[in-house]
């Protein structure tokens, strides 16, 4: 497996920091024979140094100290963006960076069942880091969460779906793809601060710019409840 020396990394400089915009990984390719055998520590050893260089640059540009105590990832389906917000030790929130979403199937509206191709909408946690994803790297969300399960049961939806991730590459069904370089950064950051210190909120569009309520009268009543909670969460993250 080809690797970069430290001197080569610094020689490339800022040019490498921005390759993520096209979903391109700036790290070396892992040989197919190693896929399925990597650990999280292996990934951090391979991509961590370069990812932290980019992260520190982004935090410096945002005038935010690194590493943060906690982070929030705000997913915007219509805008095709995943915003990174950082919390300092005092609990103050600061915008750091917006990663382009390179692929996300479906349309506005929550995920209801397995195979509907919808990206979930709601408030989630990261419950696992997958170093052997076929989408380079991935971070698993706790979909369906308690809210999703409650209303699936009330409506008799026995298969609300599962296995929803934030991952690399530029192809996805029901997940948020953000490209290899971007997922390397966030995987590294989550690995450093711990997945329990990460909140993920996904909305149909940015409710800070355009309210997502009222919902159509034909919508189930619980969707208004869901969107109220999403609007409340987003109100905590004002530029």
Short mmCIF file of N, CA and C in Angstrom, two decimals, residues 76-78 104-112 116-121 202-205 212 219 223 227:
data_model
loop_
_atom_site.label_atom_id
_atom_site.label_comp_id
_atom_site.label_asym_id
_atom_site.label_seq_id
_atom_site.Cartn_x
_atom_site.Cartn_y
_atom_site.Cartn_z
N UNK A 76 -29.03 18.92 5.45
CA UNK A 76 -30.03 19.69 4.71
C UNK A 76 -30.26 19.01 3.37
N UNK A 77 -31.41 18.36 3.22
CA UNK A 77 -31.66 17.56 2.03
C UNK A 77 -31.77 18.42 0.76
N UNK A 78 -32.57 19.46 0.82
CA UNK A 78 -32.77 20.29 -0.37
C UNK A 78 -31.49 21.02 -0.76
N UNK A 104 -27.84 11.76 -2.30
CA UNK A 104 -28.88 11.44 -1.32
C UNK A 104 -30.16 11.19 -2.11
N UNK A 105 -30.70 10.00 -2.01
CA UNK A 105 -31.88 9.64 -2.80
C UNK A 105 -33.15 10.15 -2.13
N UNK A 106 -34.26 10.03 -2.85
CA UNK A 106 -35.56 10.38 -2.30
C UNK A 106 -35.89 11.85 -2.45
N UNK A 107 -36.83 12.30 -1.63
CA UNK A 107 -37.35 13.67 -1.69
C UNK A 107 -37.62 14.16 -0.28
N UNK A 108 -38.23 15.34 -0.17
CA UNK A 108 -38.61 15.86 1.14
C UNK A 108 -39.61 14.92 1.80
N UNK A 109 -39.46 14.77 3.11
CA UNK A 109 -40.34 13.87 3.84
C UNK A 109 -39.55 12.80 4.56
N UNK A 110 -40.04 12.33 5.70
CA UNK A 110 -39.30 11.33 6.49
C UNK A 110 -39.29 9.97 5.83
N UNK A 111 -38.39 9.13 6.29
CA UNK A 111 -38.37 7.73 5.85
C UNK A 111 -39.48 6.99 6.56
N UNK A 112 -40.22 6.16 5.80
CA UNK A 112 -41.36 5.44 6.37
C UNK A 112 -41.18 3.93 6.36
N UNK A 116 -37.98 2.55 0.56
CA UNK A 116 -38.62 3.74 0.00
C UNK A 116 -37.61 4.77 -0.50
N UNK A 117 -36.32 4.49 -0.33
CA UNK A 117 -35.22 5.31 -0.84
C UNK A 117 -35.13 6.67 -0.15
N UNK A 118 -35.87 6.85 0.93
CA UNK A 118 -35.88 8.13 1.62
C UNK A 118 -34.73 8.26 2.61
N UNK A 119 -34.14 9.44 2.67
CA UNK A 119 -33.22 9.79 3.75
C UNK A 119 -34.08 10.17 4.95
N UNK A 120 -33.82 9.61 6.13
CA UNK A 120 -34.63 9.95 7.31
C UNK A 120 -34.56 11.44 7.62
N UNK A 121 -35.56 11.91 8.35
CA UNK A 121 -35.57 13.26 8.89
C UNK A 121 -35.84 13.16 10.38
N UNK A 202 -31.38 15.99 10.73
CA UNK A 202 -31.61 16.00 9.29
C UNK A 202 -32.98 16.62 9.01
N UNK A 203 -33.00 17.61 8.12
CA UNK A 203 -34.22 18.35 7.80
C UNK A 203 -34.47 18.31 6.29
N UNK A 204 -35.73 18.46 5.87
CA UNK A 204 -36.02 18.49 4.43
C UNK A 204 -35.39 19.69 3.74
N UNK A 205 -35.32 20.81 4.44
CA UNK A 205 -34.61 22.01 3.98
C UNK A 205 -34.25 22.83 5.21
N UNK A 212 -40.53 24.77 7.96
CA UNK A 212 -40.98 23.51 7.38
C UNK A 212 -42.39 23.15 7.85
N UNK A 219 -51.11 15.15 5.64
CA UNK A 219 -50.00 14.49 6.33
C UNK A 219 -50.45 13.98 7.69
N UNK A 223 -46.14 14.13 11.81
CA UNK A 223 -45.12 14.82 11.01
C UNK A 223 -44.98 16.26 11.48
N UNK A 227 -41.49 17.84 12.75
CA UNK A 227 -40.91 19.06 12.20
C UNK A 227 -40.78 20.15 13.25
#
